[in-house]
Amino acid sequence: MGILRSGSRDTKLVSEPKQKIITQHITLPLIIMKGFDTSKQEWIEKHTISVHNDWVRCVSWGPFLMQNVIVSCSQDGHVNVLTNENDKWICRLLENNKEPMWNISWSATGHLVAISGKYNKLSIWNTSLPEWVCINNEHDSKGSWKSLTKALRSLTNSTIVDEDAFKALLKEVCGALVAADVNIHIVQKLRQNIRNKIDIENMAAGLSKRRMIQTALFDELVGILEPVSCTKWTPLKGRRNIVMFVGLQGSGKTTTCIKLAHFYRKKSWKVGLICTDTFRAGAYDQLKQGASKANIPHYGSYYESDPVVIATEGVKKFKSELFDIIIIDTSGRHKQEAALFEEMLQLNNAVKPDNIIFTMDATIGQACFAQAKSFRDTVNIGSIIVTKLDVGWNLNEFEVYLKPRVSVKYEVKYISLSCAVRDRHDVDVGATNSPIIFIGTGEHIDEFELFNAKTFINKMLGMGDIKGLIQQVEELNINNDLMNTLKKGQFSIRNMYEQFQNIMKIGTFGQIMNMIPGFGSELCGKYSEVESAAKLRKMMTIMDSMNDKELDNTDGAKLFNKEVGRITRVARGSGVSYREVQELLLQHSKFAQMVKKMGGMKGLMGKAGDMNNLNPRQMPRLNQEIAKFMDPRMLNQMGLMIVLLMIIKFKLCLAFQKGEFTKLLFIYKDLMTFLKNVSLQCENVSKMSKHSENIMSVINLLDFIQNTAVSTNTGEKKSSQRYGFPGYRVFYDKIENEIPTEIEKFLNGNYSNASVEISTYIIEAFGNSTRIDFGTGHELSFLAFICCLEKIGFLSKDDYASIGLYLFERYTEIVRLVIEKFHLEPAGSHGVWSLDDYQFIPFIFGSSQLIGNDSISTSCYTDPVKCAELSVNFLFFNMVNYIHTVKTGPFSEHSNQLWNISGVNSWTKINSGLLKMYEAECLLESPDFRIIPVILNPLNIEALFTDFQIIFFTKP
């Protein structure tokens, strides 16, 4: 936009269809528009418009709300839309309640967009809400799809799911979709479909509102990307499968042809490539170069100008050589559309392809609709491949406004999928009625994925694709090498180099993280994908400078430290510092020690020595060994990818001991939110006598466990040993076998997909059968059990007080019975940070119950007599009274932490302090967190992330 100077007036040039318009910013609240009359060769005043009682900051002209309008931004940040009705200009003010707008324009797709705030936030006007929706800024360039994940998490963390929460979710979701350039008709249809499915006010009791809403949203998003009644094309063995690619120039057809050929070649198909693009210079050279690198046979001509002749000859040649798949790359043009379609039709008639694949650029937004429709009208498109899903979109028109120059990136990668499959005016009518079969996720030949709408939406919403990750790892076929390495207990530098190579084959750091539920973009933002990959390549470069003796040495650090000249030589050869070589050797030593420990564990791999049949009795010890060697700082230094592959191939679970990783898991947030909400409802509540029917069902389950414990013999005389009567294992086996049936009974056949997870948590809530001990990790498992019941809708907010003051009291009584009868050892050397040898959570709920009860002093629980009197009605005193009865000596010595707490003069402060202590020392720093849910089944990595994500990973 040019700026002209005319005396003291600033004049900006903007365009109107078929005419130039001059807008003059003057001291009066006016916009003076003049049109240039080409016949008279002079400027003629067209309109003088009063817009606002202030200076006009910027003016733009464009189509808005089905008519051409002038949009102005005033000095105070208000946006004015001026429409010409009956030859009169009418001002419509677009309010922005958050922060003033300071630049306005139109996006390439016709949306009204504006820059606002000191952080250069990019906002779009959502006509369906209507309001401004922020879609990006220079500090947060993750794209508007992050809003969907945020909306789902806010729903999960909501204490109450009512109509207001539901409307807020729909508002965020629709705003994110509109901001991502999804056609407004599709968004409106999605919104209406969700509202038709969900009736919050009349929803049946016992149903989980969160789950129903999440499922409805998930199904509608999947429905956008999946055309109705379409079968995806797959090649058939025993016949010649001819595939023809079509699409505009620059959409990535040639690269995608090579990727598709490489994909099927890896699966032992005989694939050939034919280049028929005689229009673009260098087209055959590009295909020839890419095919040669991938070792794929190809056919083309530098001299023949007729693409039909080349295609016919190429197909004939590959058919005679019994190729399974023949891929034809065609030309793509922008200006010569008629010639393109004519050529495409001739090729179609000549070779009669089994499948025509439309290649579509993901960065063009809604413009893809017109493309898809044009190609569909000419040939029968059978499939779609979407390319460039790793690329953002630069709003070039805004770059001229931003100082310093900032390219505001706006992710539109997902919208193209819906636009190509669905009609822009009617969501039920397909533009191509063709399924998406593959997506291109990068420039490299392996950055090519099979498209599955459900998996795609899962990853988009942060729910991961662990099955896809397992499949990619299995395709590396490195199980035998790793198993032999484990069995020998040896891990050379060459072994580590091979593992790094395997990581590079799987994909980038971000791709791997996006496939794990609960990780994705948040972790990628904190631990830079670029830095991680660069670190990996640098370490591989260092190892490339080593000789065979050094690479095959299982104790590299010893060899290099003995002959320090080797470190200097390797550093010079790889172009790194002396210290960086030492760091690599240190990392290798960590891995080598871990592998040596694993190899020395007898019976780890079972009798057959098979890694897939690891001995469960050895798992607790193995987990402890891994935790010793996997220093959390090591994860930062080496990049999480390095550790990740080792974990997956060993089929173990790494207990992340650093809070930064734990916080990223949905389960941590779910549990902490649930704990705080229950504690809040326990405030100033007297002894409860009435409880809901479902609470009593849980009590009946606990009674069953108590009766089982009472009826089980200890198996050993009390005088023979201090801890661990073997009869406990009999008790544990009984509840392990019978609890699933009891769970099914009290769930009354509902929530069958959640019963496995719920059963596992309640079984683990009564101790460890291997060590015969009990600690706060098992208490945490009971919290997870109750939290699951609340998540599926079996328990509700109305039950929170009963949960805190009745269920946990009853659970604690049964735990005490089990501990005393079978002499379970406290898990940990000091109990739970000197609160109690076994429990922590009841102290939180008990202190909350006392909030507002000023008549009871915070220090009186140190007096055994007073404590016994109050223990009948107050949970906190019940817990402390038990300590008085089982421990002897001064209270300040055997319960030092409780003694310190007694000095706090407010139950409110005690309660908030206990919550913070539990979060910081139990959830974030203690290995107790690993019990929920990953260590429960460490033998099956797929079950680790799928079977136990039903509830806590909020997967629809």
PDB file of C-alpha atoms in Angstrom, residues 267-457:
ATOM      1  CA  LYS A 267       6.320 -53.518   1.344  1.00  0.00           C
ATOM      2  CA  SER A 268       7.837 -55.722  -1.402  1.00  0.00           C
ATOM      3  CA  TRP A 269       5.728 -54.420  -4.277  1.00  0.00           C
ATOM      4  CA  LYS A 270       7.359 -54.038  -7.696  1.00  0.00           C
ATOM      5  CA  VAL A 271       6.793 -50.350  -8.508  1.00  0.00           C
ATOM      6  CA  GLY A 272       7.593 -48.277 -11.609  1.00  0.00           C
ATOM      7  CA  LEU A 273       7.382 -44.503 -12.240  1.00  0.00           C
ATOM      8  CA  ILE A 274       6.435 -42.757 -15.507  1.00  0.00           C
ATOM      9  CA  CYS A 275       6.970 -39.025 -16.102  1.00  0.00           C
ATOM     10  CA  THR A 276       4.538 -37.549 -18.641  1.00  0.00           C
ATOM     11  CA  ASP A 277       5.129 -33.924 -17.675  1.00  0.00           C
ATOM     12  CA  THR A 278       6.492 -32.393 -20.880  1.00  0.00           C
ATOM     13  CA  PHE A 279       5.343 -28.885 -19.980  1.00  0.00           C
ATOM     14  CA  ARG A 280       7.617 -28.046 -17.041  1.00  0.00           C
ATOM     15  CA  ALA A 281      11.332 -27.816 -17.670  1.00  0.00           C
ATOM     16  CA  GLY A 282      13.263 -30.224 -15.488  1.00  0.00           C
ATOM     17  CA  ALA A 283      10.243 -32.317 -14.536  1.00  0.00           C
ATOM     18  CA  TYR A 284      11.756 -35.563 -15.788  1.00  0.00           C
ATOM     19  CA  ASP A 285      15.104 -34.708 -14.207  1.00  0.00           C
ATOM     20  CA  GLN A 286      13.410 -34.221 -10.850  1.00  0.00           C
ATOM     21  CA  LEU A 287      11.594 -37.541 -11.029  1.00  0.00           C
ATOM     22  CA  LYS A 288      14.686 -39.321 -12.346  1.00  0.00           C
ATOM     23  CA  GLN A 289      16.861 -37.985  -9.529  1.00  0.00           C
ATOM     24  CA  GLY A 290      14.372 -38.857  -6.778  1.00  0.00           C
ATOM     25  CA  ALA A 291      13.601 -42.298  -8.201  1.00  0.00           C
ATOM     26  CA  SER A 292      17.289 -43.139  -8.566  1.00  0.00           C
ATOM     27  CA  LYS A 293      17.962 -42.271  -4.928  1.00  0.00           C
ATOM     28  CA  ALA A 294      15.098 -44.533  -3.849  1.00  0.00           C
ATOM     29  CA  ASN A 295      16.213 -47.246  -6.324  1.00  0.00           C
ATOM     30  CA  ILE A 296      12.850 -47.173  -8.143  1.00  0.00           C
ATOM     31  CA  PRO A 297      12.655 -47.989 -11.894  1.00  0.00           C
ATOM     32  CA  HIS A 298      11.431 -45.034 -13.970  1.00  0.00           C
ATOM     33  CA  TYR A 299      10.497 -44.147 -17.536  1.00  0.00           C
ATOM     34  CA  GLY A 300      10.407 -40.844 -19.410  1.00  0.00           C
ATOM     35  CA  SER A 301      11.708 -39.037 -22.477  1.00  0.00           C
ATOM     36  CA  TYR A 302      13.723 -35.908 -23.227  1.00  0.00           C
ATOM     37  CA  TYR A 303      12.582 -35.826 -26.844  1.00  0.00           C
ATOM     38  CA  GLU A 304       8.937 -36.934 -27.009  1.00  0.00           C
ATOM     39  CA  SER A 305       6.546 -34.014 -26.480  1.00  0.00           C
ATOM     40  CA  ASP A 306       3.288 -35.960 -26.445  1.00  0.00           C
ATOM     41  CA  PRO A 307       2.492 -37.095 -22.880  1.00  0.00           C
ATOM     42  CA  VAL A 308      -0.016 -39.683 -24.150  1.00  0.00           C
ATOM     43  CA  VAL A 309       2.714 -41.444 -26.160  1.00  0.00           C
ATOM     44  CA  ILE A 310       5.082 -41.473 -23.170  1.00  0.00           C
ATOM     45  CA  ALA A 311       2.383 -42.837 -20.870  1.00  0.00           C
ATOM     46  CA  THR A 312       1.337 -45.548 -23.322  1.00  0.00           C
ATOM     47  CA  GLU A 313       4.909 -46.703 -23.932  1.00  0.00           C
ATOM     48  CA  GLY A 314       5.803 -46.605 -20.252  1.00  0.00           C
ATOM     49  CA  VAL A 315       2.762 -48.622 -19.198  1.00  0.00           C
ATOM     50  CA  LYS A 316       3.454 -51.165 -21.950  1.00  0.00           C
ATOM     51  CA  LYS A 317       7.083 -51.516 -20.812  1.00  0.00           C
ATOM     52  CA  PHE A 318       6.285 -52.000 -17.105  1.00  0.00           C
ATOM     53  CA  LYS A 319       3.435 -54.384 -17.862  1.00  0.00           C
ATOM     54  CA  SER A 320       5.738 -56.574 -19.922  1.00  0.00           C
ATOM     55  CA  GLU A 321       8.148 -56.673 -16.969  1.00  0.00           C
ATOM     56  CA  LEU A 322       5.307 -57.690 -14.606  1.00  0.00           C
ATOM     57  CA  PHE A 323       5.366 -54.626 -12.378  1.00  0.00           C
ATOM     58  CA  ASP A 324       2.692 -54.619  -9.649  1.00  0.00           C
ATOM     59  CA  ILE A 325       2.139 -50.841  -9.451  1.00  0.00           C
ATOM     60  CA  ILE A 326       2.655 -48.324 -12.257  1.00  0.00           C
ATOM     61  CA  ILE A 327       2.552 -44.665 -11.190  1.00  0.00           C
ATOM     62  CA  ILE A 328       2.064 -41.913 -13.794  1.00  0.00           C
ATOM     63  CA  ASP A 329       3.151 -38.351 -13.004  1.00  0.00           C
ATOM     64  CA  THR A 330       1.286 -35.749 -15.080  1.00  0.00           C
ATOM     65  CA  SER A 331       1.846 -32.054 -15.720  1.00  0.00           C
ATOM     66  CA  GLY A 332       0.273 -29.292 -13.679  1.00  0.00           C
ATOM     67  CA  ARG A 333      -0.396 -25.744 -14.828  1.00  0.00           C
ATOM     68  CA  HIS A 334      -1.879 -22.563 -13.477  1.00  0.00           C
ATOM     69  CA  LYS A 335      -2.768 -20.381 -16.444  1.00  0.00           C
ATOM     70  CA  GLN A 336      -3.410 -22.996 -19.137  1.00  0.00           C
ATOM     71  CA  GLU A 337      -6.235 -24.743 -17.292  1.00  0.00           C
ATOM     72  CA  ALA A 338      -8.130 -25.765 -20.435  1.00  0.00           C
ATOM     73  CA  ALA A 339      -5.006 -27.377 -21.897  1.00  0.00           C
ATOM     74  CA  LEU A 340      -4.322 -29.145 -18.613  1.00  0.00           C
ATOM     75  CA  PHE A 341      -7.775 -30.688 -18.408  1.00  0.00           C
ATOM     76  CA  GLU A 342      -7.713 -31.725 -22.065  1.00  0.00           C
ATOM     77  CA  GLU A 343      -4.359 -33.441 -21.614  1.00  0.00           C
ATOM     78  CA  MET A 344      -5.551 -35.111 -18.414  1.00  0.00           C
ATOM     79  CA  LEU A 345      -8.639 -36.468 -20.188  1.00  0.00           C
ATOM     80  CA  GLN A 346      -6.545 -37.859 -23.068  1.00  0.00           C
ATOM     81  CA  LEU A 347      -4.198 -39.617 -20.634  1.00  0.00           C
ATOM     82  CA  ASN A 348      -7.150 -41.064 -18.758  1.00  0.00           C
ATOM     83  CA  ASN A 349      -8.637 -42.483 -21.960  1.00  0.00           C
ATOM     84  CA  ALA A 350      -5.284 -43.862 -23.133  1.00  0.00           C
ATOM     85  CA  VAL A 351      -4.032 -45.738 -20.054  1.00  0.00           C
ATOM     86  CA  LYS A 352      -7.356 -46.301 -18.218  1.00  0.00           C
ATOM     87  CA  PRO A 353      -5.930 -46.001 -14.691  1.00  0.00           C
ATOM     88  CA  ASP A 354      -7.320 -48.036 -11.792  1.00  0.00           C
ATOM     89  CA  ASN A 355      -7.076 -45.021  -9.508  1.00  0.00           C
ATOM     90  CA  ILE A 356      -6.736 -41.292 -10.153  1.00  0.00           C
ATOM     91  CA  ILE A 357      -5.143 -39.454  -7.231  1.00  0.00           C
ATOM     92  CA  PHE A 358      -5.727 -35.743  -6.777  1.00  0.00           C
ATOM     93  CA  THR A 359      -2.688 -34.110  -5.126  1.00  0.00           C
ATOM     94  CA  MET A 360      -3.677 -31.123  -3.036  1.00  0.00           C
ATOM     95  CA  ASP A 361      -1.565 -28.444  -1.375  1.00  0.00           C
ATOM     96  CA  ALA A 362      -2.613 -28.134   2.284  1.00  0.00           C
ATOM     97  CA  THR A 363      -1.575 -24.484   2.512  1.00  0.00           C
ATOM     98  CA  ILE A 364      -4.152 -23.006   0.134  1.00  0.00           C
ATOM     99  CA  GLY A 365      -7.123 -23.171   2.514  1.00  0.00           C
ATOM    100  CA  GLN A 366     -10.613 -23.001   1.070  1.00  0.00           C
ATOM    101  CA  ALA A 367      -9.302 -22.346  -2.442  1.00  0.00           C
ATOM    102  CA  CYS A 368      -8.840 -26.099  -2.713  1.00  0.00           C
ATOM    103  CA  PHE A 369     -12.597 -26.518  -3.128  1.00  0.00           C
ATOM    104  CA  ALA A 370     -12.638 -24.946  -6.596  1.00  0.00           C
ATOM    105  CA  GLN A 371      -9.611 -27.031  -7.587  1.00  0.00           C
ATOM    106  CA  ALA A 372     -11.123 -30.297  -6.413  1.00  0.00           C
ATOM    107  CA  LYS A 373     -14.418 -29.581  -8.160  1.00  0.00           C
ATOM    108  CA  SER A 374     -12.716 -28.698 -11.462  1.00  0.00           C
ATOM    109  CA  PHE A 375     -10.688 -31.900 -11.542  1.00  0.00           C
ATOM    110  CA  ARG A 376     -13.671 -33.994 -10.485  1.00  0.00           C
ATOM    111  CA  ASP A 377     -15.742 -32.596 -13.347  1.00  0.00           C
ATOM    112  CA  THR A 378     -13.083 -33.735 -15.839  1.00  0.00           C
ATOM    113  CA  VAL A 379     -12.010 -37.158 -14.553  1.00  0.00           C
ATOM    114  CA  ASN A 380     -13.204 -39.621 -11.951  1.00  0.00           C
ATOM    115  CA  ILE A 381     -11.005 -38.819  -8.947  1.00  0.00           C
ATOM    116  CA  GLY A 382     -10.678 -41.897  -6.764  1.00  0.00           C
ATOM    117  CA  SER A 383      -8.377 -40.699  -3.975  1.00  0.00           C
ATOM    118  CA  ILE A 384      -6.750 -37.624  -2.462  1.00  0.00           C
ATOM    119  CA  ILE A 385      -3.242 -37.106  -1.135  1.00  0.00           C
ATOM    120  CA  VAL A 386      -2.679 -33.940   0.895  1.00  0.00           C
ATOM    121  CA  THR A 387       0.832 -32.486   0.775  1.00  0.00           C
ATOM    122  CA  LYS A 388       2.794 -29.872   2.736  1.00  0.00           C
ATOM    123  CA  LEU A 389       1.183 -30.585   6.096  1.00  0.00           C
ATOM    124  CA  ASP A 390       4.403 -29.422   7.729  1.00  0.00           C
ATOM    125  CA  VAL A 391       4.169 -25.896   6.291  1.00  0.00           C
ATOM    126  CA  GLY A 392       2.556 -22.817   7.807  1.00  0.00           C
ATOM    127  CA  TRP A 393       1.055 -19.869   5.905  1.00  0.00           C
ATOM    128  CA  ASN A 394       2.552 -16.383   5.866  1.00  0.00           C
ATOM    129  CA  LEU A 395       0.111 -13.493   5.874  1.00  0.00           C
ATOM    130  CA  ASN A 396       2.212 -11.380   3.538  1.00  0.00           C
ATOM    131  CA  GLU A 397      -0.209  -8.473   3.574  1.00  0.00           C
ATOM    132  CA  PHE A 398       0.525  -7.951   7.269  1.00  0.00           C
ATOM    133  CA  GLU A 399       4.289  -7.936   6.939  1.00  0.00           C
ATOM    134  CA  VAL A 400       4.268  -4.329   5.735  1.00  0.00           C
ATOM    135  CA  TYR A 401       2.616  -3.210   8.960  1.00  0.00           C
ATOM    136  CA  LEU A 402       4.731  -4.994  11.542  1.00  0.00           C
ATOM    137  CA  LYS A 403       7.863  -3.342  12.904  1.00  0.00           C
ATOM    138  CA  PRO A 404      10.195  -5.044  13.406  1.00  0.00           C
ATOM    139  CA  ARG A 405       9.326  -7.200  10.404  1.00  0.00           C
ATOM    140  CA  VAL A 406       7.449 -10.226  11.699  1.00  0.00           C
ATOM    141  CA  SER A 407       6.009 -13.008   9.569  1.00  0.00           C
ATOM    142  CA  VAL A 408       2.859 -14.077  11.361  1.00  0.00           C
ATOM    143  CA  LYS A 409       2.398 -17.796  10.762  1.00  0.00           C
ATOM    144  CA  TYR A 410      -1.051 -19.224  10.665  1.00  0.00           C
ATOM    145  CA  GLU A 411      -1.614 -22.957  10.509  1.00  0.00           C
ATOM    146  CA  VAL A 412      -4.180 -23.877   7.888  1.00  0.00           C
ATOM    147  CA  LYS A 413      -2.928 -27.379   7.331  1.00  0.00           C
ATOM    148  CA  TYR A 414      -6.084 -29.143   8.459  1.00  0.00           C
ATOM    149  CA  ILE A 415      -8.733 -27.069   6.733  1.00  0.00           C
ATOM    150  CA  SER A 416      -7.701 -28.188   3.257  1.00  0.00           C
ATOM    151  CA  LEU A 417      -8.682 -31.721   4.122  1.00  0.00           C
ATOM    152  CA  SER A 418     -12.249 -30.775   4.924  1.00  0.00           C
ATOM    153  CA  CYS A 419     -12.590 -28.438   1.971  1.00  0.00           C
ATOM    154  CA  ALA A 420     -11.535 -31.070  -0.535  1.00  0.00           C
ATOM    155  CA  VAL A 421     -13.834 -33.720   0.817  1.00  0.00           C
ATOM    156  CA  ARG A 422     -16.876 -31.625   1.651  1.00  0.00           C
ATOM    157  CA  ASP A 423     -18.924 -29.049  -0.179  1.00  0.00           C
ATOM    158  CA  ARG A 424     -18.556 -25.480   1.082  1.00  0.00           C
ATOM    159  CA  HIS A 425     -22.317 -24.849   1.126  1.00  0.00           C
ATOM    160  CA  ASP A 426     -23.701 -28.200   2.200  1.00  0.00           C
ATOM    161  CA  VAL A 427     -21.654 -30.420   4.461  1.00  0.00           C
ATOM    162  CA  ASP A 428     -23.424 -33.521   3.202  1.00  0.00           C
ATOM    163  CA  VAL A 429     -22.454 -33.054  -0.453  1.00  0.00           C
ATOM    164  CA  GLY A 430     -18.941 -34.133  -1.432  1.00  0.00           C
ATOM    165  CA  ALA A 431     -16.762 -31.898  -3.612  1.00  0.00           C
ATOM    166  CA  THR A 432     -14.930 -35.012  -4.803  1.00  0.00           C
ATOM    167  CA  ASN A 433     -16.592 -37.697  -2.687  1.00  0.00           C
ATOM    168  CA  SER A 434     -13.132 -39.240  -2.500  1.00  0.00           C
ATOM    169  CA  PRO A 435     -11.225 -40.387   0.574  1.00  0.00           C
ATOM    170  CA  ILE A 436      -7.847 -39.068   1.654  1.00  0.00           C
ATOM    171  CA  ILE A 437      -5.433 -42.004   1.509  1.00  0.00           C
ATOM    172  CA  PHE A 438      -2.057 -40.437   2.370  1.00  0.00           C
ATOM    173  CA  ILE A 439      -0.651 -37.199   3.766  1.00  0.00           C
ATOM    174  CA  GLY A 440       2.767 -35.691   3.156  1.00  0.00           C
ATOM    175  CA  THR A 441       4.377 -34.430   6.341  1.00  0.00           C
ATOM    176  CA  GLY A 442       7.734 -33.202   5.060  1.00  0.00           C
ATOM    177  CA  GLU A 443      10.229 -32.991   2.215  1.00  0.00           C
ATOM    178  CA  HIS A 444      11.995 -36.295   2.830  1.00  0.00           C
ATOM    179  CA  ILE A 445      10.915 -39.513   1.172  1.00  0.00           C
ATOM    180  CA  ASP A 446       9.930 -41.185   4.454  1.00  0.00           C
ATOM    181  CA  GLU A 447       7.765 -38.276   5.607  1.00  0.00           C
ATOM    182  CA  PHE A 448       4.652 -39.856   4.163  1.00  0.00           C
ATOM    183  CA  GLU A 449       1.831 -41.395   6.197  1.00  0.00           C
ATOM    184  CA  LEU A 450      -1.303 -43.413   5.638  1.00  0.00           C
ATOM    185  CA  PHE A 451      -4.258 -41.216   6.474  1.00  0.00           C
ATOM    186  CA  ASN A 452      -6.753 -42.289   9.097  1.00  0.00           C
ATOM    187  CA  ALA A 453      -9.276 -39.663  10.173  1.00  0.00           C
ATOM    188  CA  LYS A 454      -9.581 -40.934  13.745  1.00  0.00           C
ATOM    189  CA  THR A 455      -5.830 -41.116  14.225  1.00  0.00           C
ATOM    190  CA  PHE A 456      -5.432 -37.691  12.653  1.00  0.00           C
ATOM    191  CA  ILE A 457      -7.975 -36.108  15.000  1.00  0.00           C
TER     192      ILE A 457
END
